[in-house]
Short mmCIF file of C-alpha atoms in Angstrom, two decimals:
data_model
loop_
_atom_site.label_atom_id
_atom_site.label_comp_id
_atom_site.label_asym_id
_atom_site.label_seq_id
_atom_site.Cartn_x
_atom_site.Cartn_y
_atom_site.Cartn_z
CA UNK A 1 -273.94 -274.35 8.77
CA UNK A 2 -271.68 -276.28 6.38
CA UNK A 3 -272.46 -274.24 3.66
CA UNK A 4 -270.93 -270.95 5.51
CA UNK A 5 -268.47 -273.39 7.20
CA UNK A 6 -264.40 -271.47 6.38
CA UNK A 7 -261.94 -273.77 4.96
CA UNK A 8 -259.36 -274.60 7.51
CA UNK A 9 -256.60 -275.79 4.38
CA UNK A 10 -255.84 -274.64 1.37
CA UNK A 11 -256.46 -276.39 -1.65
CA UNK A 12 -253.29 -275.66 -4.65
CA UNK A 13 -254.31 -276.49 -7.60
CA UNK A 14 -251.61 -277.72 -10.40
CA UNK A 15 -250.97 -274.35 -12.03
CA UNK A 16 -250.50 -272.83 -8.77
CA UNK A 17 -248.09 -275.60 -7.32
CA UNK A 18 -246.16 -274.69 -10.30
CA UNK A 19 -245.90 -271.42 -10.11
CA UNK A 20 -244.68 -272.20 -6.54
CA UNK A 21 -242.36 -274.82 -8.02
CA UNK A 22 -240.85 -271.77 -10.16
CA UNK A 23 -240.40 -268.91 -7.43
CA UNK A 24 -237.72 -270.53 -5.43
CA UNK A 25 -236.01 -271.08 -8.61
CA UNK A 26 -235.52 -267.78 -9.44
CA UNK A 27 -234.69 -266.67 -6.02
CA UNK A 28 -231.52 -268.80 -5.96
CA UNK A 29 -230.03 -267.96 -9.39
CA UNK A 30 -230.58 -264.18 -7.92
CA UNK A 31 -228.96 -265.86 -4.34
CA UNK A 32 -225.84 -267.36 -6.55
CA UNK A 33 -225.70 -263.90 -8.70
CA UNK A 34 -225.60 -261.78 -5.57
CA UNK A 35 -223.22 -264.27 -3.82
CA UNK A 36 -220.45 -264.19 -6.90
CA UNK A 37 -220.84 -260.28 -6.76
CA UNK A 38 -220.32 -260.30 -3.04
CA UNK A 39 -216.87 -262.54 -3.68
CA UNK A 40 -215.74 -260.92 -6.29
CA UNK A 41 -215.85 -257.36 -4.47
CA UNK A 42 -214.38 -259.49 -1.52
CA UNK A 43 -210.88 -260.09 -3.88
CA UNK A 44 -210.97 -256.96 -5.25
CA UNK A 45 -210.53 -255.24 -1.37
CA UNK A 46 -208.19 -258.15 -0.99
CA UNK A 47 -206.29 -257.03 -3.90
CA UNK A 48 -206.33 -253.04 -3.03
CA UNK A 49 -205.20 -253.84 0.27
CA UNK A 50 -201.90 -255.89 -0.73
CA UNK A 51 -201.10 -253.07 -2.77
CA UNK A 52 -201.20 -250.40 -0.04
CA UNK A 53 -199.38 -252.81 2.04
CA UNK A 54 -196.49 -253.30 -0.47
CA UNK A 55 -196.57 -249.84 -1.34
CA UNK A 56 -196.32 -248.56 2.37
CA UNK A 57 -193.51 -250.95 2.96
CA UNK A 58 -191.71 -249.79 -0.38
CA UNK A 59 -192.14 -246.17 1.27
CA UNK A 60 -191.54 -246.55 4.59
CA UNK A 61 -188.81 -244.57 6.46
CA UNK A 62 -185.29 -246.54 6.91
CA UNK A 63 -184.60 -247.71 10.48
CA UNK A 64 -182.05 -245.61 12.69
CA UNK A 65 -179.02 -246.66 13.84
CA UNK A 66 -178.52 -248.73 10.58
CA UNK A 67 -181.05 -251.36 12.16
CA UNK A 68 -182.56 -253.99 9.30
CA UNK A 69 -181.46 -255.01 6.05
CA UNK A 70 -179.26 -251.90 4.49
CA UNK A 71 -180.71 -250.99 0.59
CA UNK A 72 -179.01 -252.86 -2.23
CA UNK A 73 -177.94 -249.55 -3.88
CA UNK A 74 -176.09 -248.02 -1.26
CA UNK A 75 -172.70 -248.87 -0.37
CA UNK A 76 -170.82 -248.32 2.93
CA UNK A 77 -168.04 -245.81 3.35
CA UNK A 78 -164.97 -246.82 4.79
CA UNK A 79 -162.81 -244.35 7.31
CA UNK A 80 -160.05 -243.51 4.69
CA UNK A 81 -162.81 -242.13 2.58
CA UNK A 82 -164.80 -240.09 5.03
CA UNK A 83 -161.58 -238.76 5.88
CA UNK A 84 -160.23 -237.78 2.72
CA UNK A 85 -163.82 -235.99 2.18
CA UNK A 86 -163.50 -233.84 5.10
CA UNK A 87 -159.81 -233.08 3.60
CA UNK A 88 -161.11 -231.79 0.54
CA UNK A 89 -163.74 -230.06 2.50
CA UNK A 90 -161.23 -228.25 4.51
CA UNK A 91 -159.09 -227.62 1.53
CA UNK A 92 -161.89 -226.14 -0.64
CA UNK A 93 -162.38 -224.06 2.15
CA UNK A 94 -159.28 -222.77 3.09
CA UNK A 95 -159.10 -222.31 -0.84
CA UNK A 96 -161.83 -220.06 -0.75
CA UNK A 97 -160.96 -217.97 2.68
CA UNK A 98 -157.36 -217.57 0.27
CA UNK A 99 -159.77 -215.92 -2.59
CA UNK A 100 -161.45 -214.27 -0.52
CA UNK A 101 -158.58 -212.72 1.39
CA UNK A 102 -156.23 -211.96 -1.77
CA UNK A 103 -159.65 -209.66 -3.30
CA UNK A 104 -159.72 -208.18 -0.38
CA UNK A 105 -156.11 -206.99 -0.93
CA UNK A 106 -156.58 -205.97 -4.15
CA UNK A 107 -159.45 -204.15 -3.05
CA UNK A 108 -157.54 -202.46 -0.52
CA UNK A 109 -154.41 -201.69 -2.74
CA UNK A 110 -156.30 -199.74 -5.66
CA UNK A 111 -158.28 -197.96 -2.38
CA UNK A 112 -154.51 -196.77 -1.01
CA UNK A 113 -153.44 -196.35 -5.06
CA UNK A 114 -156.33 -193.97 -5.48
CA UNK A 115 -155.88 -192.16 -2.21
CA UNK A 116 -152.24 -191.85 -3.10
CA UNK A 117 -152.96 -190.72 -6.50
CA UNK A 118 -155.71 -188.56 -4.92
CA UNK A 119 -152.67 -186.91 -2.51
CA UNK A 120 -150.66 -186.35 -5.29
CA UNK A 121 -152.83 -184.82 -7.43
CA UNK A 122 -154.00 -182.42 -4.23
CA UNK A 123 -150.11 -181.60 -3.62
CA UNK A 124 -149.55 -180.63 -7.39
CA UNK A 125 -152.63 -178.34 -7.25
CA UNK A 126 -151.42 -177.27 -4.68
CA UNK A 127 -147.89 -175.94 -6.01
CA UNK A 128 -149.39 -174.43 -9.12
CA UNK A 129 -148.29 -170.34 -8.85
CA UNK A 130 -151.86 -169.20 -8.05
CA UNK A 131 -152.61 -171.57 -5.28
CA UNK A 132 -148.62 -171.09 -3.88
CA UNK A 133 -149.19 -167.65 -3.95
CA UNK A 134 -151.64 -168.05 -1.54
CA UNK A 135 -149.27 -170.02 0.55
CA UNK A 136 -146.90 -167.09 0.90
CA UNK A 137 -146.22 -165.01 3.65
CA UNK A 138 -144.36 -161.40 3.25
CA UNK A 139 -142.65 -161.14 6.92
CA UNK A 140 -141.80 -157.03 7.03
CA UNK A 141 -139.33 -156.05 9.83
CA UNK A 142 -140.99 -153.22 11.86
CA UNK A 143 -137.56 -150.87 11.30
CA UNK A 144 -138.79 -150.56 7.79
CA UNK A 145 -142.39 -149.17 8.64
CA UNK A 146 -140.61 -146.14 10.27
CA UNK A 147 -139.62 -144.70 6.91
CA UNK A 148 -141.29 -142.53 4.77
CA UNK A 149 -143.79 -144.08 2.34
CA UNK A 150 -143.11 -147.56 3.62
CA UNK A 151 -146.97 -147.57 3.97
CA UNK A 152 -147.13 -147.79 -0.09
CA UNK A 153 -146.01 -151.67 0.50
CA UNK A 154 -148.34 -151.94 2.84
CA UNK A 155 -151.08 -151.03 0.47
CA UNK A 156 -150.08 -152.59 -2.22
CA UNK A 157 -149.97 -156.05 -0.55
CA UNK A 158 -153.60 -155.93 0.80
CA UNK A 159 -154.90 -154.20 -2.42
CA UNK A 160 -153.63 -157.60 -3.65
CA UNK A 161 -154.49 -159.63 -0.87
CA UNK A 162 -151.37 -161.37 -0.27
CA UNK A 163 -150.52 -162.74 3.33
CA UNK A 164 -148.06 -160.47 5.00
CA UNK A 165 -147.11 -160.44 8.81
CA UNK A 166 -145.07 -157.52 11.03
CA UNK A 167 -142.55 -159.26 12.95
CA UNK A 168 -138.57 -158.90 13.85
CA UNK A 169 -136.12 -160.22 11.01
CA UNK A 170 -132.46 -161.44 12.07
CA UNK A 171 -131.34 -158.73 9.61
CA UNK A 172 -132.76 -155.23 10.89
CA UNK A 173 -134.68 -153.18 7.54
CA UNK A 174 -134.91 -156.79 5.53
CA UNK A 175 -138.03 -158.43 3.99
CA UNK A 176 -138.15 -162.17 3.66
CA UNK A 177 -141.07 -164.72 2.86
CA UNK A 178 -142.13 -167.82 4.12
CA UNK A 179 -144.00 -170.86 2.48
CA UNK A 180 -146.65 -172.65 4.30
CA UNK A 181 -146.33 -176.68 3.17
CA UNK A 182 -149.20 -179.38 2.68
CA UNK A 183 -149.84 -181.52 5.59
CA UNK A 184 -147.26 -184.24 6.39
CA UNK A 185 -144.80 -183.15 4.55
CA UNK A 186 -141.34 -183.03 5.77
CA UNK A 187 -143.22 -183.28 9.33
CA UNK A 188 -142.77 -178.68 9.37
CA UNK A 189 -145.91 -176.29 9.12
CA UNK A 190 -143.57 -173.48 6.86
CA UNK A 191 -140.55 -173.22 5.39
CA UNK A 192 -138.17 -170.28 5.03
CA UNK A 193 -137.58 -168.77 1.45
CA UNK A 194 -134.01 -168.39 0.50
CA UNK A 195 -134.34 -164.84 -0.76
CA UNK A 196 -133.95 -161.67 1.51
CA UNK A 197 -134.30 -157.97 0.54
CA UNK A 198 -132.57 -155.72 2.39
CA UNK A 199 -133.59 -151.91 2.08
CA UNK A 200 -130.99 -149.57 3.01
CA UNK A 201 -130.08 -146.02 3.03
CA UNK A 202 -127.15 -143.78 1.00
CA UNK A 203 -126.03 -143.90 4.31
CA UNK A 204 -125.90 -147.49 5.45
CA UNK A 205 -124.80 -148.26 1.77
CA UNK A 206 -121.62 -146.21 2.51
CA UNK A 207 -120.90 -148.05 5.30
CA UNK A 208 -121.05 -151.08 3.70
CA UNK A 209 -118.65 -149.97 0.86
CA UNK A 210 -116.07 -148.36 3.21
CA UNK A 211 -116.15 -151.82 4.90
CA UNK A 212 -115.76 -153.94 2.06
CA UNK A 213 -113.22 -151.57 1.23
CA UNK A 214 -111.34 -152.10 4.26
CA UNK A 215 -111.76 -156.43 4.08
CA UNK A 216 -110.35 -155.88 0.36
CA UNK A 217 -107.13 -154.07 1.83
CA UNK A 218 -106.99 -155.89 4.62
CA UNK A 219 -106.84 -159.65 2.94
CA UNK A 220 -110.15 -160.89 4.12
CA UNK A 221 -109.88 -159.97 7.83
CA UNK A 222 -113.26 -159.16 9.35
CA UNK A 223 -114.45 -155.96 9.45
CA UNK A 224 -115.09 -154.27 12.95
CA UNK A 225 -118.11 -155.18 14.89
CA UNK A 226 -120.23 -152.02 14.62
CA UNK A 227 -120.33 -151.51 11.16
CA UNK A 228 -123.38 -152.36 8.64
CA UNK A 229 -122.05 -155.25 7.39
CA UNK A 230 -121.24 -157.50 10.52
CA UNK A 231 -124.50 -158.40 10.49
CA UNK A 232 -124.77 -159.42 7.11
CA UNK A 233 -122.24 -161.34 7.02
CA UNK A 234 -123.08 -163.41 9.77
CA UNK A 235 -126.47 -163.93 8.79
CA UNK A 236 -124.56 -165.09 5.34
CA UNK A 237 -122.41 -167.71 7.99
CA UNK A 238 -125.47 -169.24 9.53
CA UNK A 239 -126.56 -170.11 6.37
CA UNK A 240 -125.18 -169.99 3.17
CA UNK A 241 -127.70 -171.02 0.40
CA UNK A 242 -129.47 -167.15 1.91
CA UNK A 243 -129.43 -164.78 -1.68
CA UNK A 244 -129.44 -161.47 -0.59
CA UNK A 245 -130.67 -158.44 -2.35
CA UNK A 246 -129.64 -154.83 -1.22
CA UNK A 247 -131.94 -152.17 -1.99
CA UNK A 248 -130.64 -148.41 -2.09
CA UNK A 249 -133.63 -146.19 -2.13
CA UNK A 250 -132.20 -142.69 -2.88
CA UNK A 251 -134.14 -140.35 -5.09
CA UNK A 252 -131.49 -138.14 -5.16
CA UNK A 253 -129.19 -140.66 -6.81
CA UNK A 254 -128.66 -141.49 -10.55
CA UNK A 255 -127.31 -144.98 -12.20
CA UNK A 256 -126.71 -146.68 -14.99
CA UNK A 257 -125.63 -149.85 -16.21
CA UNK A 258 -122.87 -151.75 -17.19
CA UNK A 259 -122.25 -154.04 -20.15
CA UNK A 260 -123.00 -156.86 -17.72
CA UNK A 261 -126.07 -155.28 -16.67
CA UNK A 262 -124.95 -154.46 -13.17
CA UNK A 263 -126.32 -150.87 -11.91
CA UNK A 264 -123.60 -148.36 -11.33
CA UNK A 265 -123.59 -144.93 -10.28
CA UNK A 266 -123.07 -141.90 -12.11
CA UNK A 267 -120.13 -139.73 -12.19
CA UNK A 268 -122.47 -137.00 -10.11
CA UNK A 269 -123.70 -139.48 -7.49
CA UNK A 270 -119.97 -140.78 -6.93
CA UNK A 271 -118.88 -137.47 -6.44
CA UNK A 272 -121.59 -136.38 -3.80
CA UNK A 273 -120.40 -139.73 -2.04
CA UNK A 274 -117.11 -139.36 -2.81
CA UNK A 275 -116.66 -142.47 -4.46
CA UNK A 276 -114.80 -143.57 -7.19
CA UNK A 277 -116.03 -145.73 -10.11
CA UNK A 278 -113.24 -148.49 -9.29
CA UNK A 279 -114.32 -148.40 -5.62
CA UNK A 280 -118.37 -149.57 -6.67
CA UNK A 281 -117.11 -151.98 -9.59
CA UNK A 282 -114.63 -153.65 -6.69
CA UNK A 283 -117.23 -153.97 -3.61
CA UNK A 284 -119.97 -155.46 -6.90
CA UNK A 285 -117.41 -158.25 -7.57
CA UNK A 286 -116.64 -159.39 -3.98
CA UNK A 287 -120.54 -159.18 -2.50
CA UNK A 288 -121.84 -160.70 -5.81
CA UNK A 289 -119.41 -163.68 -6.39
CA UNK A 290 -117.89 -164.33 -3.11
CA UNK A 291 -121.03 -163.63 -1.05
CA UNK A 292 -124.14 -163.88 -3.45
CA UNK A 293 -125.36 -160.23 -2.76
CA UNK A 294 -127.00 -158.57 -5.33
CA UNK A 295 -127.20 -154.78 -5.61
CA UNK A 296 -130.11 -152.39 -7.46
CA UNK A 297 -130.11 -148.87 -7.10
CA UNK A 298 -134.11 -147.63 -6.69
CA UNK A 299 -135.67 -143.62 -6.45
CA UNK A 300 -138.00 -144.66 -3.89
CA UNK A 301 -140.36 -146.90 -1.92
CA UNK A 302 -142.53 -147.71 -4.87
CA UNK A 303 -139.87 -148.95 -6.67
CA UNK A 304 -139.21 -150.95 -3.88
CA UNK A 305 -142.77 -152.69 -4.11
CA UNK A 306 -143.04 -153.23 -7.45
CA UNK A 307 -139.48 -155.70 -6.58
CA UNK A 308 -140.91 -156.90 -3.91
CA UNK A 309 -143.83 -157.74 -5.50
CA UNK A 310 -142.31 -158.82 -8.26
CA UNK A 311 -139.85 -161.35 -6.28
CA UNK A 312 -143.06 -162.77 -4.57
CA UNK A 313 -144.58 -163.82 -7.73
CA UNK A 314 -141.20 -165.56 -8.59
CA UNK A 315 -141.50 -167.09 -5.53
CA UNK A 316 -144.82 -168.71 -5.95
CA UNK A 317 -144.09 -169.76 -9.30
CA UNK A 318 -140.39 -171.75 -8.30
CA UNK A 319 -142.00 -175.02 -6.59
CA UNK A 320 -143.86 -176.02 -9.88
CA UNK A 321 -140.31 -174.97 -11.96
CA UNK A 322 -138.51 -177.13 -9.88
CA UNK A 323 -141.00 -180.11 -9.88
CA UNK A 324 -140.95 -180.42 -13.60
CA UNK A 325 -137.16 -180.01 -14.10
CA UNK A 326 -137.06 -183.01 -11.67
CA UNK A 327 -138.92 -184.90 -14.23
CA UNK A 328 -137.40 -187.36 -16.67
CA UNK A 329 -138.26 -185.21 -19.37
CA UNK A 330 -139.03 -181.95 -18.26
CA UNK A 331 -140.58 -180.20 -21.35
CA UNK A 332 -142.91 -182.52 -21.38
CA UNK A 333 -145.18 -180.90 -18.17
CA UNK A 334 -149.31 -180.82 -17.69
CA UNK A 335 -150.71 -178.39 -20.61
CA UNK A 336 -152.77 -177.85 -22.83
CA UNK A 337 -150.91 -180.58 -25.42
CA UNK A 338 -149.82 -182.95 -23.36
CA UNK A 339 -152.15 -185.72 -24.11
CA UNK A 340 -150.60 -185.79 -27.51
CA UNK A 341 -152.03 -184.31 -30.85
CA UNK A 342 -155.31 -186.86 -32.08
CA UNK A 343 -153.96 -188.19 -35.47
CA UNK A 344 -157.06 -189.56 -38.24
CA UNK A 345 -157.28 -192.38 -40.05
CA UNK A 346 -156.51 -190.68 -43.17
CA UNK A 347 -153.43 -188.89 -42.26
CA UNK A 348 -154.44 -185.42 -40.95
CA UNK A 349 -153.07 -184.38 -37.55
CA UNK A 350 -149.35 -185.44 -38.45
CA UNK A 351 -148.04 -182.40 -39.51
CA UNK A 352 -149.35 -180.98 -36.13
CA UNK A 353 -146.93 -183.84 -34.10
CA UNK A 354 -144.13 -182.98 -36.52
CA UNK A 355 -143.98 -179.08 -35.39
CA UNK A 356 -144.95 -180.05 -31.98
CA UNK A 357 -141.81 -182.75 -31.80
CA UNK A 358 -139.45 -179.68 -33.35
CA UNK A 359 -140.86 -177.00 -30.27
CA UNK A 360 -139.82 -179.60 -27.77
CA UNK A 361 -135.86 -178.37 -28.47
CA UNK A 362 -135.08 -174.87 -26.41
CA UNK A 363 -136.28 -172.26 -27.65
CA UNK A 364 -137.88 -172.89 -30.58
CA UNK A 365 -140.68 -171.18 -30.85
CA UNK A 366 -144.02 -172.32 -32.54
CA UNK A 367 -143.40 -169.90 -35.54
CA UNK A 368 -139.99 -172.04 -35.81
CA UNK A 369 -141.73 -174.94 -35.95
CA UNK A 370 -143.76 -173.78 -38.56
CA UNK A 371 -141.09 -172.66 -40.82
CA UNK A 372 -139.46 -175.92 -40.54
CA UNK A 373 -142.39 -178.04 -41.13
CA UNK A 374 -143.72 -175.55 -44.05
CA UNK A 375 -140.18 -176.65 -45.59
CA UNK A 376 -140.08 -179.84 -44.86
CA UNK A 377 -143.22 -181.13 -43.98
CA UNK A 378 -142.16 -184.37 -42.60
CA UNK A 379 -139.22 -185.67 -40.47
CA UNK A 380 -138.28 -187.98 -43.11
CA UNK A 381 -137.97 -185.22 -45.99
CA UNK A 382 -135.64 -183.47 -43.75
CA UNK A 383 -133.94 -186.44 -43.32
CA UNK A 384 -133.41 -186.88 -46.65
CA UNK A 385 -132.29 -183.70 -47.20
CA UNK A 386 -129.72 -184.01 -44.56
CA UNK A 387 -128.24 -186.84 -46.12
CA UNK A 388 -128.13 -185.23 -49.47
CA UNK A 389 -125.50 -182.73 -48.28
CA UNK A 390 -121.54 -183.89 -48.58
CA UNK A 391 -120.27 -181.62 -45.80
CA UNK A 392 -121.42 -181.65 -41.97
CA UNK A 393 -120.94 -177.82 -41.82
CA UNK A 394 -123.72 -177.41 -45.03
CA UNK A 395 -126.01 -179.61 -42.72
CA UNK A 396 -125.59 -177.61 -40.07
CA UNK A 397 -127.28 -174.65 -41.47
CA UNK A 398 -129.70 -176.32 -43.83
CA UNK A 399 -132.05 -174.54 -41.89
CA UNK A 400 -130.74 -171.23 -40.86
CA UNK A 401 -132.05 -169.64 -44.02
CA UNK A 402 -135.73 -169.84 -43.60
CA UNK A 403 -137.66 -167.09 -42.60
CA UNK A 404 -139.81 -167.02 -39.77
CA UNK A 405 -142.94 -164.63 -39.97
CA UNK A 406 -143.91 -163.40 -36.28
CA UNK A 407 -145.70 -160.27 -35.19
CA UNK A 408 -145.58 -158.54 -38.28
CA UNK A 409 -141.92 -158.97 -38.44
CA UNK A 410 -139.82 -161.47 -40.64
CA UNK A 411 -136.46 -162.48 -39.29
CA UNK A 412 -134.34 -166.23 -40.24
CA UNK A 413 -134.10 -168.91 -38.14
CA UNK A 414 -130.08 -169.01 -37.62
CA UNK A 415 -127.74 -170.79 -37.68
CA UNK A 416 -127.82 -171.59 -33.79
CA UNK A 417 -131.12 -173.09 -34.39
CA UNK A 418 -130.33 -174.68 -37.33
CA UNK A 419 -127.41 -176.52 -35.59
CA UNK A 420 -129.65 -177.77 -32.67
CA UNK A 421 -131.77 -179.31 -34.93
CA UNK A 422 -129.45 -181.13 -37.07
CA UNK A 423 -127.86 -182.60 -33.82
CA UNK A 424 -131.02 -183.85 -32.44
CA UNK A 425 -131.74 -185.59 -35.58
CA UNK A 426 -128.52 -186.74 -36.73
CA UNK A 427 -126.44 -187.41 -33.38
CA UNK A 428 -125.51 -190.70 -32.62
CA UNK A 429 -124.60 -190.18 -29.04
CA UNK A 430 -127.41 -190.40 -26.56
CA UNK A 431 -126.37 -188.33 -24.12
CA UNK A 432 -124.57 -185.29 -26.45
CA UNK A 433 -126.33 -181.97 -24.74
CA UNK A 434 -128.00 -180.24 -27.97
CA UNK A 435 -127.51 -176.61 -26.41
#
């Protein structure tokens, strides 16, 4: 039994109690290792979490109302400065309202410059003789249509396709035309041409001459109410700027001519009228210079459209005529030269200006011009020349002497010409008239 008997206590033997010995030894060094670890990790969250803290307070939002301590860097602005701020707000502003107002000006000027220029430009095409002629209206007094080959006006007019209306004149037998103008201008629709053709017979043409006949011996008195040319003249009264034209259409009839180009009868067609030569020269001279009337002896009424037709192309061409003599300098108009002649570097192109500076005098033609400039091939060799001569009256027709080649034909320029030119180059007046 006490062999088997279990030990109740154990029994350490010397190399086991110092093994024990050793054990909690190295357990504490591992305790203290563990334990400076544990501390040190302890600062280091310390350490991270001062940081945040002084880096959220460095970034934190200011307090409103101006509440706390205000930043060392900023500084306080006083009244008198916010105020003069605003100012120079306000005046930047208004400063830029004023630029922006004073383009829109100018932007609104060239606009009503280009529509202007645009208007004028419309109103000039408009008066050139092809689109005028379209303006025109031939107004034919229905008296006229009752005669024999009137209908050959007719015709002619629509071959051409020209306006033309059928209505009654003040003057019974007359033609007269009518302009239509652009819009706007001068606040009318049409305007009434100045000329009027009046197409008579031998017979009413004797009338008129025995009437004229009888003012002449009479002193001017008025002739009797009944006659042909009571109405005339007081169409002439109403308004005198009216040119007349009378038209005798007489197949019958012969005429000639004076000197003066005025159409006379015959000695046969006086006699079958029983009119003497002094009789038609007298009546000529008081209805052309005291009353403006014009007088042309015709065979027929084709004669009388080729005037008529002839006086409406006059008509349509007098608008642009009188717009350029308006102008300062009215030789200078819109063609094909008016921009000037191009002139090279080297010279060429000035002989072209010279002879187109010489055309601008009346009537010199281009073959002039090239005569001159052949001659004397620049203004200041003809200068020279000019100044060579000892009397004004050789100057004066330097130039008459050259010959001028045109058409096949060879003629000299004059001394009319000749004279013009020296005056225009040698005058020292200004104003002196050349012609």
């Amino acid at each position: 039994m006490s062999v088997l008997r279990r030990a109740t206590t154990w029994e350490i033997s010397e190399s086991e109690s110092s093994d024990v010995e050793a054990k909690p030894d190295l357990n504490h060094s591992e305790a203290v290792t563990k334990t400076k670890e544990a501390q040190s990790s302890e600062e280091k969250c310390k350490t991270v979490t001062a940081t945040k803290r002084e880096f959220g307070q460095t970034l934190s939002t200011p307090r409103p109302q101006g509440s706390g301590t205000p930043s060392p860097g900023r500084k306080r602005r006083t009244k008198e400065e916010v105020e003069a701020d605003r100012q120079k707000a306000k005046e930047r502003k208004e400063e830029r309202e004023r630029q922006r107002a004073a383009r829109a000006h100018e932007k609104e000027e060239r606009r009503q410059e280009q529509l202007r220029r645009r208007e004028e430009a419309e109103n000039l095409k408009s008066l050139r003789p092809e689109n005028c002629l379209k303006c025109l209206t031939v107004r034919i007094d229905p008296a006229l249509l009752q005669q024999d080959g009137s209908d050959v006006l007719l015709d002619t007019l629509a071959t051409f396709e020209w306006r033309f209306s059928i209505e009654s004149q003040q003057l019974s037998h007359s033609i007269t035309w009518s302009r239509d103008l652009p819009q706007g201008e001068d606040g009318a629709v049409s305007v009434e041409e100045e000329q009027v053709v009046l197409v008579l017979s031998v017979a009413d043409f004797m009338d008129i001459v025995i009437s004229v006949r009888k003012m002449l011996d009479s002193e001017g008195e008025e002739t009797e109410t009944g006659s042909s040319l009571s109405p005339l003249l007081e169409c002439l009264n109403r308004d005198a700027k009216k040119v007349v034209t009378l038209l005798v259409t007489d197949s019958e009839l012969n005429y000639r001519t004076n000197a003066c180009g005025e159409p006379l009868l015959d000695e046969t067609s006086q006699s079958k009228l029983g009119l003497k030569n002094l009789d038609i020269e007298e009546v000529l001279v008081y209805l052309q210079l005291c009353k403006n009337i014009s007088l042309v002896f015709l065979d027929g009424w084709q004669d009388v459209t080729d005037h008529v037709c002839a006086l409406t192309k006059a008509l349509s061409k007098r608008p642009f005529k009188l717009l350029t003599e308006r102008a300062e300098l009215p030789f200078c108009v819109d063609g094909s030269w008016a921009s000037g002649v191009r002139v090279e570097r080297d010279g060429s192109g000035l002989t072209e200006v010279w002879s187109k500076q010489i055309q601008q005098l009346n009537r010199v033609s281009p073959a002039v011009a090239s005569a001159v400039t052949a001659s004397y091939p620049s203004p200041q060799l003809l200068l020279q020349a000019y100044q060579s001569l000892a009397s004004e009256e050789e100057r004066k027709r330097l130039l008459a002497g050259l010959l001028v080649k045109s058409g096949g034909k060879e003629r000299r320029i004059g001394p009319e010409i000749s004279a013009r030119v020296y005056r225009c180059f040698m005058a020292q007046n200004p104003q002196l008239v050349l012609d």
